[in-house]
PDB file of C-alpha atoms in Angstrom:
ATOM      1  CA  THR Y   1    -108.977-190.769-133.977  1.00  0.00           C
ATOM      2  CA  GLN Y   2    -106.863-189.413-136.787  1.00  0.00           C
ATOM      3  CA  LEU Y   3    -107.597-190.838-140.196  1.00  0.00           C
ATOM      4  CA  LEU Y   4    -105.722-190.535-143.448  1.00  0.00           C
ATOM      5  CA  GLU Y   5    -107.861-191.324-146.470  1.00  0.00           C
ATOM      6  CA  GLN Y   6    -106.165-192.091-149.744  1.00  0.00           C
ATOM      7  CA  SER Y   7    -107.820-191.978-153.144  1.00  0.00           C
ATOM      8  CA  PRO Y   8    -108.211-193.676-155.405  1.00  0.00           C
ATOM      9  CA  GLN Y   9    -107.886-197.045-153.703  1.00  0.00           C
ATOM     10  CA  PHE Y  10    -106.900-198.715-156.995  1.00  0.00           C
ATOM     11  CA  LEU Y  11    -105.594-197.235-160.228  1.00  0.00           C
ATOM     12  CA  SER Y  12    -104.652-199.029-163.425  1.00  0.00           C
ATOM     13  CA  ILE Y  13    -103.362-196.919-166.289  1.00  0.00           C
ATOM     14  CA  GLN Y  14    -101.371-197.267-169.492  1.00  0.00           C
ATOM     15  CA  GLU Y  15     -97.654-196.616-169.613  1.00  0.00           C
ATOM     16  CA  GLY Y  16     -96.942-192.990-170.477  1.00  0.00           C
ATOM     17  CA  GLU Y  17    -100.058-191.543-168.857  1.00  0.00           C
ATOM     18  CA  ASN Y  18    -100.050-189.084-165.959  1.00  0.00           C
ATOM     19  CA  LEU Y  19    -101.769-189.683-162.636  1.00  0.00           C
ATOM     20  CA  THR Y  20    -102.409-188.090-159.273  1.00  0.00           C
ATOM     21  CA  VAL Y  21    -103.161-189.790-155.978  1.00  0.00           C
ATOM     22  CA  TYR Y  22    -104.453-187.998-152.918  1.00  0.00           C
ATOM     23  CA  CYS Y  23    -104.045-188.228-149.171  1.00  0.00           C
ATOM     24  CA  ASN Y  24    -106.611-186.353-147.082  1.00  0.00           C
ATOM     25  CA  SER Y  25    -107.341-185.838-143.409  1.00  0.00           C
ATOM     26  CA  SER Y  26    -109.329-183.566-141.148  1.00  0.00           C
ATOM     27  CA  SER Y  27    -106.314-183.385-138.823  1.00  0.00           C
ATOM     28  CA  VAL Y  28    -103.198-181.241-139.069  1.00  0.00           C
ATOM     29  CA  PHE Y  29     -99.896-183.087-139.304  1.00  0.00           C
ATOM     30  CA  SER Y  30     -96.426-181.846-138.414  1.00  0.00           C
ATOM     31  CA  SER Y  31     -95.040-183.614-141.447  1.00  0.00           C
ATOM     32  CA  LEU Y  32     -96.178-186.084-144.046  1.00  0.00           C
ATOM     33  CA  GLN Y  33     -94.293-188.876-145.740  1.00  0.00           C
ATOM     34  CA  TRP Y  34     -94.915-190.934-148.863  1.00  0.00           C
ATOM     35  CA  TYR Y  35     -93.794-194.543-149.086  1.00  0.00           C
ATOM     36  CA  ARG Y  36     -93.876-197.174-151.803  1.00  0.00           C
ATOM     37  CA  GLN Y  37     -94.289-200.830-150.990  1.00  0.00           C
ATOM     38  CA  GLU Y  38     -93.671-203.782-153.281  1.00  0.00           C
ATOM     39  CA  PRO Y  39     -95.087-207.282-152.677  1.00  0.00           C
ATOM     40  CA  GLY Y  40     -93.360-209.176-149.879  1.00  0.00           C
ATOM     41  CA  GLU Y  41     -91.384-206.178-148.675  1.00  0.00           C
ATOM     42  CA  GLY Y  42     -91.704-203.379-146.163  1.00  0.00           C
ATOM     43  CA  PRO Y  43     -92.517-199.808-147.264  1.00  0.00           C
ATOM     44  CA  VAL Y  44     -89.648-197.646-148.472  1.00  0.00           C
ATOM     45  CA  LEU Y  45     -89.604-193.884-147.961  1.00  0.00           C
ATOM     46  CA  LEU Y  46     -89.948-191.706-151.075  1.00  0.00           C
ATOM     47  CA  VAL Y  47     -90.182-188.223-149.591  1.00  0.00           C
ATOM     48  CA  THR Y  48     -90.973-186.168-146.493  1.00  0.00           C
ATOM     49  CA  VAL Y  49     -92.804-182.827-146.658  1.00  0.00           C
ATOM     50  CA  VAL Y  50     -92.824-180.538-143.658  1.00  0.00           C
ATOM     51  CA  THR Y  51     -93.956-177.034-144.611  1.00  0.00           C
ATOM     52  CA  GLY Y  52     -97.490-176.149-145.705  1.00  0.00           C
ATOM     53  CA  GLY Y  53     -97.540-175.631-149.474  1.00  0.00           C
ATOM     54  CA  GLU Y  54     -94.215-177.391-149.922  1.00  0.00           C
ATOM     55  CA  VAL Y  55     -93.556-179.069-153.271  1.00  0.00           C
ATOM     56  CA  LYS Y  56     -90.853-181.687-153.752  1.00  0.00           C
ATOM     57  CA  LYS Y  57     -89.831-183.438-156.933  1.00  0.00           C
ATOM     58  CA  LEU Y  58     -88.233-186.832-157.275  1.00  0.00           C
ATOM     59  CA  LYS Y  59     -87.567-187.430-160.993  1.00  0.00           C
ATOM     60  CA  ARG Y  60     -91.057-187.962-162.487  1.00  0.00           C
ATOM     61  CA  LEU Y  61     -92.786-187.791-159.088  1.00  0.00           C
ATOM     62  CA  THR Y  62     -94.064-184.518-157.643  1.00  0.00           C
ATOM     63  CA  PHE Y  63     -95.254-184.316-154.057  1.00  0.00           C
ATOM     64  CA  GLN Y  64     -97.216-181.450-152.545  1.00  0.00           C
ATOM     65  CA  PHE Y  65     -98.198-180.730-148.947  1.00  0.00           C
ATOM     66  CA  GLY Y  66    -101.422-178.773-148.521  1.00  0.00           C
ATOM     67  CA  ASP Y  67    -101.260-175.222-147.188  1.00  0.00           C
ATOM     68  CA  ALA Y  68    -103.106-176.268-144.026  1.00  0.00           C
ATOM     69  CA  ARG Y  69    -100.973-179.419-143.639  1.00  0.00           C
ATOM     70  CA  LYS Y  70    -104.065-181.622-143.724  1.00  0.00           C
ATOM     71  CA  ASP Y  71    -103.623-183.135-147.177  1.00  0.00           C
ATOM     72  CA  SER Y  72    -101.046-184.108-149.761  1.00  0.00           C
ATOM     73  CA  SER Y  73    -100.850-185.260-153.348  1.00  0.00           C
ATOM     74  CA  LEU Y  74     -98.495-187.355-155.431  1.00  0.00           C
ATOM     75  CA  HIS Y  75     -98.364-186.724-159.172  1.00  0.00           C
ATOM     76  CA  ILE Y  76     -96.551-189.082-161.518  1.00  0.00           C
ATOM     77  CA  THR Y  77     -95.684-187.914-165.023  1.00  0.00           C
ATOM     78  CA  ALA Y  78     -95.318-190.416-167.858  1.00  0.00           C
ATOM     79  CA  ALA Y  79     -95.903-193.465-165.680  1.00  0.00           C
ATOM     80  CA  GLN Y  80     -93.726-196.518-166.259  1.00  0.00           C
ATOM     81  CA  PRO Y  81     -94.266-200.199-165.321  1.00  0.00           C
ATOM     82  CA  GLY Y  82     -91.592-199.784-162.645  1.00  0.00           C
ATOM     83  CA  ASP Y  83     -93.906-197.358-160.824  1.00  0.00           C
ATOM     84  CA  THR Y  84     -96.268-200.224-160.026  1.00  0.00           C
ATOM     85  CA  GLY Y  85     -96.758-200.728-156.296  1.00  0.00           C
ATOM     86  CA  LEU Y  86     -98.696-199.713-153.204  1.00  0.00           C
ATOM     87  CA  TYR Y  87     -98.296-196.034-152.359  1.00  0.00           C
ATOM     88  CA  LEU Y  88     -98.800-195.073-148.728  1.00  0.00           C
ATOM     89  CA  CYS Y  89     -98.925-191.683-147.076  1.00  0.00           C
ATOM     90  CA  ALA Y  90     -98.053-191.334-143.393  1.00  0.00           C
ATOM     91  CA  GLY Y  91     -98.725-188.376-141.124  1.00  0.00           C
ATOM     92  CA  GLU Y  92     -96.771-187.429-138.042  1.00  0.00           C
ATOM     93  CA  ASN Y  93     -98.688-186.355-134.963  1.00  0.00           C
ATOM     94  CA  SER Y  94     -95.859-184.834-132.979  1.00  0.00           C
ATOM     95  CA  SER Y  95     -98.005-184.066-129.933  1.00  0.00           C
ATOM     96  CA  ALA Y  96     -98.963-187.732-129.614  1.00  0.00           C
ATOM     97  CA  SER Y  97     -95.556-189.006-130.750  1.00  0.00           C
ATOM     98  CA  LYS Y  98     -96.968-191.352-133.355  1.00  0.00           C
ATOM     99  CA  ILE Y  99     -97.141-191.864-137.104  1.00  0.00           C
ATOM    100  CA  ILE Y 100    -100.373-192.883-138.788  1.00  0.00           C
ATOM    101  CA  PHE Y 101    -100.536-194.466-142.235  1.00  0.00           C
ATOM    102  CA  GLY Y 102    -103.182-193.997-144.866  1.00  0.00           C
ATOM    103  CA  SER Y 103    -105.198-196.744-146.479  1.00  0.00           C
ATOM    104  CA  GLY Y 104    -102.964-196.906-149.549  1.00  0.00           C
ATOM    105  CA  THR Y 105    -103.322-196.576-153.324  1.00  0.00           C
ATOM    106  CA  ARG Y 106    -102.514-199.665-155.351  1.00  0.00           C
ATOM    107  CA  LEU Y 107    -101.076-198.538-158.675  1.00  0.00           C
ATOM    108  CA  SER Y 108    -100.695-200.750-161.742  1.00  0.00           C
ATOM    109  CA  ILE Y 109     -99.011-199.497-164.899  1.00  0.00           C
ATOM    110  CA  ARG Y 110     -99.744-201.531-168.020  1.00  0.00           C
ATOM    111  CA  PRO Y 111     -96.989-201.721-170.681  1.00  0.00           C
TER     112      PRO Y 111
ATOM    113  CA  ASN Q   1     -75.814-203.174-142.221  1.00  0.00           C
ATOM    114  CA  ALA Q   2     -78.655-205.281-140.779  1.00  0.00           C
ATOM    115  CA  GLY Q   3     -81.137-202.409-140.305  1.00  0.00           C
ATOM    116  CA  VAL Q   4     -84.426-203.702-138.862  1.00  0.00           C
ATOM    117  CA  THR Q   5     -84.577-207.472-138.391  1.00  0.00           C
ATOM    118  CA  GLN Q   6     -87.843-209.306-137.783  1.00  0.00           C
ATOM    119  CA  THR Q   7     -88.177-212.938-136.783  1.00  0.00           C
ATOM    120  CA  PRO Q   8     -89.783-215.236-137.646  1.00  0.00           C
ATOM    121  CA  LYS Q   9     -90.677-214.495-141.274  1.00  0.00           C
ATOM    122  CA  PHE Q  10     -93.608-216.905-141.249  1.00  0.00           C
ATOM    123  CA  GLN Q  11     -95.650-218.450-138.447  1.00  0.00           C
ATOM    124  CA  VAL Q  12     -98.813-220.527-138.152  1.00  0.00           C
ATOM    125  CA  LEU Q  13    -100.592-220.653-134.797  1.00  0.00           C
ATOM    126  CA  LYS Q  14    -103.687-222.274-133.428  1.00  0.00           C
ATOM    127  CA  THR Q  15    -106.386-220.172-131.819  1.00  0.00           C
ATOM    128  CA  GLY Q  16    -105.530-219.503-128.188  1.00  0.00           C
ATOM    129  CA  GLN Q  17    -101.783-219.962-128.524  1.00  0.00           C
ATOM    130  CA  SER Q  18     -99.401-217.184-127.543  1.00  0.00           C
ATOM    131  CA  MET Q  19     -96.199-216.099-129.225  1.00  0.00           C
ATOM    132  CA  THR Q  20     -93.695-213.276-129.484  1.00  0.00           C
ATOM    133  CA  LEU Q  21     -92.669-211.543-132.696  1.00  0.00           C
ATOM    134  CA  GLN Q  22     -89.138-210.278-132.448  1.00  0.00           C
ATOM    135  CA  CYS Q  23     -87.833-206.954-133.772  1.00  0.00           C
ATOM    136  CA  ALA Q  24     -84.295-205.668-133.472  1.00  0.00           C
ATOM    137  CA  GLN Q  25     -82.556-202.642-134.969  1.00  0.00           C
ATOM    138  CA  ASP Q  26     -78.864-201.780-134.986  1.00  0.00           C
ATOM    139  CA  MET Q  27     -79.132-198.094-135.936  1.00  0.00           C
ATOM    140  CA  ASN Q  28     -79.500-196.708-132.392  1.00  0.00           C
ATOM    141  CA  HIS Q  29     -82.968-195.445-133.234  1.00  0.00           C
ATOM    142  CA  GLU Q  30     -85.074-194.079-130.398  1.00  0.00           C
ATOM    143  CA  TYR Q  31     -88.492-194.561-132.012  1.00  0.00           C
ATOM    144  CA  MET Q  32     -89.867-198.013-132.774  1.00  0.00           C
ATOM    145  CA  SER Q  33     -93.333-199.152-133.736  1.00  0.00           C
ATOM    146  CA  TRP Q  34     -95.404-202.157-134.765  1.00  0.00           C
ATOM    147  CA  TYR Q  35     -97.967-202.139-137.561  1.00  0.00           C
ATOM    148  CA  ARG Q  36    -100.247-204.757-139.022  1.00  0.00           C
ATOM    149  CA  GLN Q  37    -101.206-204.875-142.669  1.00  0.00           C
ATOM    150  CA  ASP Q  38    -104.200-206.808-143.881  1.00  0.00           C
ATOM    151  CA  PRO Q  39    -104.510-207.873-147.547  1.00  0.00           C
ATOM    152  CA  GLY Q  40    -104.652-204.905-149.897  1.00  0.00           C
ATOM    153  CA  MET Q  41    -104.715-202.450-147.008  1.00  0.00           C
ATOM    154  CA  GLY Q  42    -102.530-199.803-145.468  1.00  0.00           C
ATOM    155  CA  LEU Q  43    -100.726-200.098-142.149  1.00  0.00           C
ATOM    156  CA  ARG Q  44    -102.459-199.825-138.780  1.00  0.00           C
ATOM    157  CA  LEU Q  45    -100.430-198.827-135.726  1.00  0.00           C
ATOM    158  CA  ILE Q  46    -100.515-201.374-132.890  1.00  0.00           C
ATOM    159  CA  HIS Q  47     -98.006-200.043-130.339  1.00  0.00           C
ATOM    160  CA  TYR Q  48     -95.082-197.657-130.385  1.00  0.00           C
ATOM    161  CA  SER Q  49     -92.156-196.575-128.249  1.00  0.00           C
ATOM    162  CA  VAL Q  50     -90.276-193.289-128.119  1.00  0.00           C
ATOM    163  CA  GLY Q  51     -87.381-194.778-126.184  1.00  0.00           C
ATOM    164  CA  ALA Q  52     -86.267-197.543-123.852  1.00  0.00           C
ATOM    165  CA  GLY Q  53     -88.724-198.059-121.024  1.00  0.00           C
ATOM    166  CA  ILE Q  54     -91.524-196.116-122.735  1.00  0.00           C
ATOM    167  CA  THR Q  55     -94.378-197.668-124.718  1.00  0.00           C
ATOM    168  CA  ASP Q  56     -97.811-196.478-125.776  1.00  0.00           C
ATOM    169  CA  GLN Q  57    -100.871-197.769-127.587  1.00  0.00           C
ATOM    170  CA  GLY Q  58    -101.631-197.129-131.232  1.00  0.00           C
ATOM    171  CA  GLU Q  59    -104.867-197.559-133.170  1.00  0.00           C
ATOM    172  CA  VAL Q  60    -105.397-201.311-132.666  1.00  0.00           C
ATOM    173  CA  PRO Q  61    -103.639-202.406-129.439  1.00  0.00           C
ATOM    174  CA  ASN Q  62    -106.141-204.979-128.147  1.00  0.00           C
ATOM    175  CA  GLY Q  63    -104.716-208.492-127.910  1.00  0.00           C
ATOM    176  CA  TYR Q  64    -101.098-207.335-128.099  1.00  0.00           C
ATOM    177  CA  ASN Q  65     -98.448-206.394-125.549  1.00  0.00           C
ATOM    178  CA  VAL Q  66     -95.048-204.777-126.042  1.00  0.00           C
ATOM    179  CA  SER Q  67     -92.015-203.939-123.955  1.00  0.00           C
ATOM    180  CA  ARG Q  68     -88.880-201.874-124.621  1.00  0.00           C
ATOM    181  CA  SER Q  69     -86.191-202.895-122.166  1.00  0.00           C
ATOM    182  CA  THR Q  70     -83.372-201.902-124.540  1.00  0.00           C
ATOM    183  CA  THR Q  71     -83.006-199.381-127.371  1.00  0.00           C
ATOM    184  CA  GLU Q  72     -82.386-202.197-129.843  1.00  0.00           C
ATOM    185  CA  ASP Q  73     -85.291-204.577-129.190  1.00  0.00           C
ATOM    186  CA  PHE Q  74     -89.057-204.141-129.367  1.00  0.00           C
ATOM    187  CA  PRO Q  75     -90.883-207.500-129.152  1.00  0.00           C
ATOM    188  CA  LEU Q  76     -94.612-207.833-129.832  1.00  0.00           C
ATOM    189  CA  ARG Q  77     -96.536-210.438-127.856  1.00  0.00           C
ATOM    190  CA  LEU Q  78     -99.810-212.029-128.882  1.00  0.00           C
ATOM    191  CA  LEU Q  79    -101.465-213.068-125.651  1.00  0.00           C
ATOM    192  CA  SER Q  80    -104.112-215.479-126.988  1.00  0.00           C
ATOM    193  CA  ALA Q  81    -104.111-215.688-130.763  1.00  0.00           C
ATOM    194  CA  ALA Q  82    -107.390-215.203-132.620  1.00  0.00           C
ATOM    195  CA  PRO Q  83    -108.137-215.686-136.353  1.00  0.00           C
ATOM    196  CA  SER Q  84    -108.722-211.899-136.606  1.00  0.00           C
ATOM    197  CA  GLN Q  85    -105.026-211.433-135.886  1.00  0.00           C
ATOM    198  CA  THR Q  86    -104.046-213.167-139.118  1.00  0.00           C
ATOM    199  CA  SER Q  87    -102.020-210.483-140.874  1.00  0.00           C
ATOM    200  CA  VAL Q  88     -98.585-209.319-141.916  1.00  0.00           C
ATOM    201  CA  TYR Q  89     -96.790-207.541-139.094  1.00  0.00           C
ATOM    202  CA  PHE Q  90     -94.182-204.866-139.724  1.00  0.00           C
ATOM    203  CA  CYS Q  91     -91.751-203.371-137.261  1.00  0.00           C
ATOM    204  CA  ALA Q  92     -90.313-199.921-137.986  1.00  0.00           C
ATOM    205  CA  SER Q  93     -87.727-197.654-136.414  1.00  0.00           C
ATOM    206  CA  SER Q  94     -86.458-194.096-136.814  1.00  0.00           C
ATOM    207  CA  TYR Q  95     -84.176-191.651-135.009  1.00  0.00           C
ATOM    208  CA  ARG Q  96     -87.141-189.742-133.632  1.00  0.00           C
ATOM    209  CA  VAL Q  97     -90.883-189.545-134.135  1.00  0.00           C
ATOM    210  CA  ASP Q  98     -90.556-186.398-136.209  1.00  0.00           C
ATOM    211  CA  SER Q  99     -89.900-186.284-139.940  1.00  0.00           C
ATOM    212  CA  SER Q 100     -87.151-188.907-139.708  1.00  0.00           C
ATOM    213  CA  PRO Q 101     -87.501-191.719-142.260  1.00  0.00           C
ATOM    214  CA  GLN Q 102     -89.140-194.876-140.966  1.00  0.00           C
ATOM    215  CA  HIS Q 103     -87.039-197.988-141.630  1.00  0.00           C
ATOM    216  CA  PHE Q 104     -89.099-201.149-141.959  1.00  0.00           C
ATOM    217  CA  GLY Q 105     -88.308-204.806-141.485  1.00  0.00           C
ATOM    218  CA  ASP Q 106     -89.365-207.372-144.070  1.00  0.00           C
ATOM    219  CA  GLY Q 107     -92.433-208.375-142.085  1.00  0.00           C
ATOM    220  CA  THR Q 108     -93.746-211.448-140.283  1.00  0.00           C
ATOM    221  CA  ARG Q 109     -96.584-213.319-142.003  1.00  0.00           C
ATOM    222  CA  LEU Q 110     -98.805-214.738-139.296  1.00  0.00           C
ATOM    223  CA  SER Q 111    -101.721-217.122-139.801  1.00  0.00           C
ATOM    224  CA  ILE Q 112    -104.061-218.076-136.981  1.00  0.00           C
ATOM    225  CA  LEU Q 113    -106.093-221.229-137.562  1.00  0.00           C
TER     226      LEU Q 113
END
């Protein structure tokens, strides 16, 4: 069974601080996606990374795919209250034709 | 654009009852899937489909059935509801199972008494 472990599970920081959340697995994924989910809504895609070592930036968010395509990180610079939400990573197992989600990191940014 | 539509939005069942959660997408997506999300948790894959007529089991398929008779619809059936199935259920679709973005519905909040 493929597992995606996210850490930390919860994170509460002050506005303006930097943070990094991690997504780790013992399995190799063809691609990895990051989603953000707000209360009462479905997850919304932030980014997809495909190549080992790939780095993508989305304004203050930086996403990296591990060289071995088993792990990923999300770094937020100068966090803002609008960044609050549940961050989910999702790995694609192309051989099994399915997408597995991680356990999530619940982020709270205090003004 | 409707995107992914789930009905109902809320449902309360008694233990042992059966029901069907509906999911429809109007984007001509081949890949559809059902997830459940328990409080404060991530999403767990129940069943998925790579195209009409094809379905397969995910991580937690027990107690649920699916069918995919058309590209647009992917209903999830609870055969005999149990309190452990109390959860929020999300349907998702994408063009393919590869790196295509997953589009999610707004969820169905299901309580089993």
